Amino acid sequence: MGAHNMIADKTIGNLHDRAKPQTLKNFFSQNVCVAAKPVRRIERKGSEGLEMVYDYAWEDPCTLAEVTDSILNYITILHQLWPLDPTGTMMLRVINKYKWISVASDLKDKVSVITAFFNAVLQDNSGRSVREETILSFKEQEELMKMSLIAHNLPNTVPTGRIQRHDQDHFNRGKGKSMNPNSSRANHNYNGSNNSNNSRNNGNRYSSVNNSNSRRGNSSSSRPRAT
C-alpha cells in the first residue's frame, strides 16, 4: 500500500512546500479521511494576541505503535517527494538511540516526548528552508531530543544497558531443565538390564562405522579437489 493511501491529501499537499511546518498528527493513518470530518475552531496565541483559526479535527497518536506508524508514514512520503532529505531517517535513529524514551515509565510521557521532538525538528527545518539553510544534522536533532526530555522533567542522558528479559523466559528455561524424578530411575534400570546387550552390539556397531568411514575416506581421496 502506498503512503498516499495512508496520509491525508492536505498533508501531502503541504509537504510539497518545505516552508510549511507540520506535526506528527498530520501523518497519522487515522487522519487519512480527516477532510470528511467537521472543521473545528481553534484558539491560539499569535503575534497580535489571541486569534481564531479553523482546522480539521486531527486525531493525535496515543500509543508507541501509532507514533511509529506516523513516523514511518512521514519517512515514506518524504522519500518520494524529497529523496535527498534524510530528516526522517535521522529522527528515527535519534529516537532509537534513546531507546524510545526508556527513561520514562509512563506511556504518555514517551509519546509526548517523541511528539514534541518530531514537531520541533519539522518546525526548525521549515524555518531553515525559508532562510535557505541546510536541514538539521543528526547532532542538532539530538539536541532537540535532549531539550524535549528536559521539558518533560526526564534525564537527557543516553540510556545504557540491555532491556531486561521477561519473567516468562526464565520460566521457560526452568521448565525445560525440569525432569521427572522417576524417569532417572527408569533409565538406570533399563541401562542396567541391557548392559550385556549393549556391549555385544557396540562391537558390531563400531566395526560397521569403521568400515563406512574407510569407504568414505577412499572415495574422498580419489575424488579430484574442486578449483
mmCIF file of C-alpha atoms in Angstrom:
data_model
loop_
_atom_site.group_PDB
_atom_site.id
_atom_site.type_symbol
_atom_site.label_atom_id
_atom_site.label_comp_id
_atom_site.label_asym_id
_atom_site.label_seq_id
_atom_site.Cartn_x
_atom_site.Cartn_y
_atom_site.Cartn_z
ATOM 1 C CA MET A 1 0.000 0.000 0.000
ATOM 2 C CA GLY A 2 1.398 3.385 -0.987
ATOM 3 C CA ALA A 3 1.888 6.170 1.503
ATOM 4 C CA HIS A 4 -0.658 8.346 -0.318
ATOM 5 C CA ASN A 5 -3.351 5.891 0.796
ATOM 6 C CA MET A 6 -2.414 6.338 4.458
ATOM 7 C CA ILE A 7 -1.841 10.096 4.688
ATOM 8 C CA ALA A 8 -4.346 12.912 4.325
ATOM 9 C CA ASP A 9 -4.301 14.750 0.996
ATOM 10 C CA LYS A 10 -3.782 18.066 2.792
ATOM 11 C CA THR A 11 -0.628 16.699 4.442
ATOM 12 C CA ILE A 12 0.795 15.554 1.123
ATOM 13 C CA GLY A 13 0.000 18.901 -0.465
ATOM 14 C CA ASN A 14 1.650 20.847 2.358
ATOM 15 C CA LEU A 15 4.733 18.635 2.244
ATOM 16 C CA HIS A 16 5.459 19.901 -1.267
ATOM 17 C CA ASP A 17 6.168 23.296 0.342
ATOM 18 C CA ARG A 18 9.150 22.879 2.650
ATOM 19 C CA ALA A 19 8.397 26.200 4.341
ATOM 20 C CA LYS A 20 5.136 24.853 5.838
ATOM 21 C CA PRO A 21 5.727 23.180 9.196
ATOM 22 C CA GLN A 22 3.672 20.111 10.012
ATOM 23 C CA THR A 23 3.217 17.969 13.088
ATOM 24 C CA LEU A 24 3.190 14.268 13.877
ATOM 25 C CA LYS A 25 -0.617 14.034 13.855
ATOM 26 C CA ASN A 26 -0.670 15.106 10.204
ATOM 27 C CA PHE A 27 0.989 11.796 9.297
ATOM 28 C CA PHE A 28 -1.222 9.598 11.497
ATOM 29 C CA SER A 29 -3.035 6.965 9.432
ATOM 30 C CA GLN A 30 -6.278 7.550 11.336
ATOM 31 C CA ASN A 31 -6.421 11.047 9.801
ATOM 32 C CA VAL A 32 -6.384 9.873 6.184
ATOM 33 C CA CYS A 33 -10.068 10.888 5.852
ATOM 34 C CA VAL A 34 -9.857 13.922 8.110
ATOM 35 C CA ALA A 35 -11.270 16.146 5.349
ATOM 36 C CA ALA A 36 -14.609 14.361 5.710
ATOM 37 C CA LYS A 37 -14.892 15.390 9.373
ATOM 38 C CA PRO A 38 -16.358 18.699 10.582
ATOM 39 C CA VAL A 39 -13.922 21.596 10.816
ATOM 40 C CA ARG A 40 -13.261 22.832 14.359
ATOM 41 C CA ARG A 41 -12.336 26.272 15.648
ATOM 42 C CA ILE A 42 -9.041 26.584 17.467
ATOM 43 C CA GLU A 43 -7.863 29.443 19.651
ATOM 44 C CA ARG A 44 -4.150 30.087 19.646
ATOM 45 C CA LYS A 45 -1.779 32.844 20.663
ATOM 46 C CA GLY A 46 -0.361 34.755 17.715
ATOM 47 C CA SER A 47 1.899 37.740 17.214
ATOM 48 C CA GLU A 48 -1.037 40.109 17.715
ATOM 49 C CA GLY A 49 -2.573 38.279 20.672
ATOM 50 C CA LEU A 50 -5.256 35.604 20.765
ATOM 51 C CA GLU A 51 -6.508 34.611 17.329
ATOM 52 C CA MET A 52 -9.088 32.172 15.984
ATOM 53 C CA VAL A 53 -8.195 29.630 13.313
ATOM 54 C CA TYR A 54 -10.144 26.820 11.679
ATOM 55 C CA ASP A 55 -8.615 23.442 11.029
ATOM 56 C CA TYR A 56 -9.547 19.816 10.562
ATOM 57 C CA ALA A 57 -10.265 17.665 13.614
ATOM 58 C CA TRP A 58 -6.944 15.854 13.590
ATOM 59 C CA GLU A 59 -6.512 12.880 15.927
ATOM 60 C CA ASP A 60 -3.283 12.557 17.885
ATOM 61 C CA PRO A 61 -1.343 9.260 18.049
ATOM 62 C CA CYS A 62 -1.592 7.955 21.597
ATOM 63 C CA THR A 63 0.488 4.765 21.609
ATOM 64 C CA LEU A 64 4.039 3.922 20.583
ATOM 65 C CA ALA A 65 2.649 1.802 17.750
ATOM 66 C CA GLU A 66 0.664 4.770 16.437
ATOM 67 C CA VAL A 67 3.662 7.071 16.854
ATOM 68 C CA THR A 68 5.849 4.627 14.940
ATOM 69 C CA ASP A 69 3.232 4.342 12.208
ATOM 70 C CA SER A 70 3.118 8.129 11.837
ATOM 71 C CA ILE A 71 6.914 8.443 11.682
ATOM 72 C CA LEU A 72 7.153 5.698 9.054
ATOM 73 C CA ASN A 73 4.448 7.425 7.010
ATOM 74 C CA TYR A 74 6.473 10.636 7.140
ATOM 75 C CA ILE A 75 9.674 8.843 6.117
ATOM 76 C CA THR A 76 7.907 7.126 3.208
ATOM 77 C CA ILE A 77 6.244 10.191 1.723
ATOM 78 C CA LEU A 78 9.323 12.364 2.354
ATOM 79 C CA HIS A 79 11.456 9.914 0.391
ATOM 80 C CA GLN A 80 9.015 10.083 -2.530
ATOM 81 C CA LEU A 81 8.859 13.877 -2.635
ATOM 82 C CA TRP A 82 12.333 14.803 -1.381
ATOM 83 C CA PRO A 83 14.554 11.705 -1.823
ATOM 84 C CA LEU A 84 17.737 13.529 -0.803
ATOM 85 C CA ASP A 85 16.327 14.635 2.574
ATOM 86 C CA PRO A 86 17.375 12.189 5.358
ATOM 87 C CA THR A 87 15.444 14.024 8.105
ATOM 88 C CA GLY A 88 13.019 11.178 8.779
ATOM 89 C CA THR A 89 15.701 8.513 8.964
ATOM 90 C CA MET A 90 17.846 10.657 11.266
ATOM 91 C CA MET A 91 14.884 11.236 13.580
ATOM 92 C CA LEU A 92 14.271 7.507 13.763
ATOM 93 C CA ARG A 93 17.930 6.949 14.617
ATOM 94 C CA VAL A 94 17.815 9.579 17.365
ATOM 95 C CA ILE A 95 14.683 8.029 18.886
ATOM 96 C CA ASN A 96 16.249 4.580 18.676
ATOM 97 C CA LYS A 97 19.456 5.871 20.290
ATOM 98 C CA TYR A 98 17.384 6.937 23.287
ATOM 99 C CA LYS A 99 15.646 3.532 23.245
ATOM 100 C CA TRP A 100 12.240 5.030 22.530
ATOM 101 C CA ILE A 101 12.417 7.104 25.731
ATOM 102 C CA SER A 102 13.087 4.168 28.022
ATOM 103 C CA VAL A 103 13.816 6.603 30.882
ATOM 104 C CA ALA A 104 10.080 7.335 31.086
ATOM 105 C CA SER A 105 7.918 4.785 32.869
ATOM 106 C CA ASP A 106 4.629 6.334 31.732
ATOM 107 C CA LEU A 107 3.452 5.681 28.175
ATOM 108 C CA LYS A 108 2.022 9.197 27.911
ATOM 109 C CA ASP A 109 5.435 10.686 28.660
ATOM 110 C CA LYS A 110 7.083 8.524 25.995
ATOM 111 C CA VAL A 111 4.539 9.599 23.381
ATOM 112 C CA SER A 112 4.692 13.232 24.471
ATOM 113 C CA VAL A 113 8.499 13.411 24.301
ATOM 114 C CA ILE A 114 8.673 11.821 20.839
ATOM 115 C CA THR A 115 5.837 14.005 19.544
ATOM 116 C CA ALA A 116 7.457 17.194 20.855
ATOM 117 C CA PHE A 117 10.801 16.157 19.357
ATOM 118 C CA PHE A 118 9.249 15.355 15.962
ATOM 119 C CA ASN A 119 7.326 18.625 15.831
ATOM 120 C CA ALA A 120 10.390 20.644 16.865
ATOM 121 C CA VAL A 121 12.503 19.135 14.082
ATOM 122 C CA LEU A 122 9.902 19.886 11.407
ATOM 123 C CA GLN A 123 9.348 23.388 12.796
ATOM 124 C CA ASP A 124 13.065 24.163 12.773
ATOM 125 C CA ASN A 125 13.601 22.725 9.297
ATOM 126 C CA SER A 126 10.744 24.794 7.868
ATOM 127 C CA GLY A 127 12.406 27.941 9.194
ATOM 128 C CA ARG A 128 15.713 26.864 7.721
ATOM 129 C CA SER A 129 14.008 26.402 4.369
ATOM 130 C CA VAL A 130 12.772 29.990 4.463
ATOM 131 C CA ARG A 131 16.287 31.180 5.297
ATOM 132 C CA GLU A 132 17.715 28.857 2.602
ATOM 133 C CA GLU A 133 19.774 26.955 5.154
ATOM 134 C CA THR A 134 20.542 23.251 5.302
ATOM 135 C CA ILE A 135 18.424 20.856 7.340
ATOM 136 C CA LEU A 136 19.238 19.868 10.899
ATOM 137 C CA SER A 137 22.090 17.427 11.300
ATOM 138 C CA PHE A 138 21.955 14.338 13.493
ATOM 139 C CA LYS A 139 23.686 16.116 16.379
ATOM 140 C CA GLU A 140 21.362 19.096 16.080
ATOM 141 C CA GLN A 141 18.365 16.782 16.146
ATOM 142 C CA GLU A 142 19.777 15.080 19.220
ATOM 143 C CA GLU A 143 19.979 18.446 20.964
ATOM 144 C CA LEU A 144 16.252 18.908 20.326
ATOM 145 C CA MET A 145 15.655 15.472 21.805
ATOM 146 C CA LYS A 146 17.577 16.452 24.932
ATOM 147 C CA MET A 147 15.540 19.651 25.202
ATOM 148 C CA SER A 148 12.322 17.665 24.888
ATOM 149 C CA LEU A 149 13.422 15.313 27.669
ATOM 150 C CA ILE A 150 14.321 18.225 29.936
ATOM 151 C CA ALA A 151 10.970 19.881 29.243
ATOM 152 C CA HIS A 152 9.270 16.703 30.496
ATOM 153 C CA ASN A 153 11.466 16.564 33.643
ATOM 154 C CA LEU A 154 13.312 13.487 32.391
ATOM 155 C CA PRO A 155 17.084 12.808 32.303
ATOM 156 C CA ASN A 156 18.579 13.651 28.925
ATOM 157 C CA THR A 157 21.468 11.194 29.046
ATOM 158 C CA VAL A 158 21.705 8.340 26.553
ATOM 159 C CA PRO A 159 20.284 5.156 28.120
ATOM 160 C CA THR A 160 22.719 2.306 28.634
ATOM 161 C CA GLY A 161 22.337 -1.378 29.351
ATOM 162 C CA ARG A 162 20.198 -4.087 27.869
ATOM 163 C CA ILE A 163 16.470 -4.471 28.161
ATOM 164 C CA GLN A 164 15.593 -6.936 30.877
ATOM 165 C CA ARG A 165 14.147 -10.219 29.711
ATOM 166 C CA HIS A 166 10.597 -11.101 30.579
ATOM 167 C CA ASP A 167 9.991 -13.407 33.511
ATOM 168 C CA GLN A 168 8.338 -15.823 31.124
ATOM 169 C CA ASP A 169 11.722 -16.513 29.553
ATOM 170 C CA HIS A 170 13.124 -17.585 32.897
ATOM 171 C CA PHE A 171 10.080 -19.771 33.456
ATOM 172 C CA ASN A 172 10.507 -21.458 30.102
ATOM 173 C CA ARG A 173 14.193 -22.123 30.711
ATOM 174 C CA GLY A 174 13.445 -23.597 34.120
ATOM 175 C CA LYS A 175 10.655 -25.672 32.664
ATOM 176 C CA GLY A 176 12.980 -27.083 30.035
ATOM 177 C CA LYS A 177 15.514 -28.132 32.668
ATOM 178 C CA SER A 178 12.943 -29.826 34.914
ATOM 179 C CA MET A 179 12.917 -33.626 34.895
ATOM 180 C CA ASN A 180 10.617 -36.330 36.076
ATOM 181 C CA PRO A 181 12.329 -37.881 39.158
ATOM 182 C CA ASN A 182 11.013 -41.311 38.190
ATOM 183 C CA SER A 183 12.493 -41.072 34.723
ATOM 184 C CA SER A 184 16.094 -41.203 36.019
ATOM 185 C CA ARG A 185 15.412 -44.417 37.934
ATOM 186 C CA ALA A 186 13.660 -45.936 34.968
ATOM 187 C CA ASN A 187 16.589 -45.132 32.714
ATOM 188 C CA HIS A 188 19.004 -46.562 35.279
ATOM 189 C CA ASN A 189 17.105 -49.813 35.491
ATOM 190 C CA TYR A 190 16.805 -50.026 31.748
ATOM 191 C CA ASN A 191 20.505 -49.400 31.233
ATOM 192 C CA GLY A 192 21.430 -51.906 33.890
ATOM 193 C CA SER A 193 19.335 -54.645 32.360
ATOM 194 C CA ASN A 194 20.657 -54.021 28.889
ATOM 195 C CA ASN A 195 24.356 -53.598 29.617
ATOM 196 C CA SER A 196 25.107 -57.029 28.257
ATOM 197 C CA ASN A 197 23.122 -56.408 25.091
ATOM 198 C CA ASN A 198 24.776 -53.016 24.572
ATOM 199 C CA SER A 199 28.238 -54.487 24.976
ATOM 200 C CA ARG A 200 27.535 -57.097 22.326
ATOM 201 C CA ASN A 201 26.008 -54.576 19.928
ATOM 202 C CA ASN A 202 28.749 -51.983 20.412
ATOM 203 C CA GLY A 203 31.351 -54.219 18.843
ATOM 204 C CA ASN A 204 29.299 -54.770 15.706
ATOM 205 C CA ARG A 205 28.363 -51.072 15.542
ATOM 206 C CA TYR A 206 31.980 -49.986 15.943
ATOM 207 C CA SER A 207 33.174 -52.278 13.176
ATOM 208 C CA SER A 208 30.420 -51.145 10.801
ATOM 209 C CA VAL A 209 31.218 -47.475 11.474
ATOM 210 C CA ASN A 210 34.910 -48.049 10.812
ATOM 211 C CA ASN A 211 34.121 -49.829 7.567
ATOM 212 C CA SER A 212 31.859 -46.998 6.398
ATOM 213 C CA ASN A 213 34.495 -44.408 7.340
ATOM 214 C CA SER A 214 37.163 -46.293 5.470
ATOM 215 C CA ARG A 215 34.989 -46.488 2.364
ATOM 216 C CA ARG A 216 34.171 -42.770 2.687
ATOM 217 C CA GLY A 217 37.858 -41.946 3.065
ATOM 218 C CA ASN A 218 38.849 -43.923 -0.013
ATOM 219 C CA SER A 219 36.123 -42.329 -2.131
ATOM 220 C CA SER A 220 37.036 -38.795 -0.986
ATOM 221 C CA SER A 221 40.736 -39.337 -1.656
ATOM 222 C CA SER A 222 40.048 -40.490 -5.217
ATOM 223 C CA ARG A 223 37.712 -37.546 -5.894
ATOM 224 C CA PRO A 224 39.512 -34.560 -7.518
ATOM 225 C CA ARG A 225 39.511 -31.343 -5.495
ATOM 226 C CA ALA A 226 37.401 -28.517 -6.866
ATOM 227 C CA THR A 227 39.335 -25.480 -8.113
#
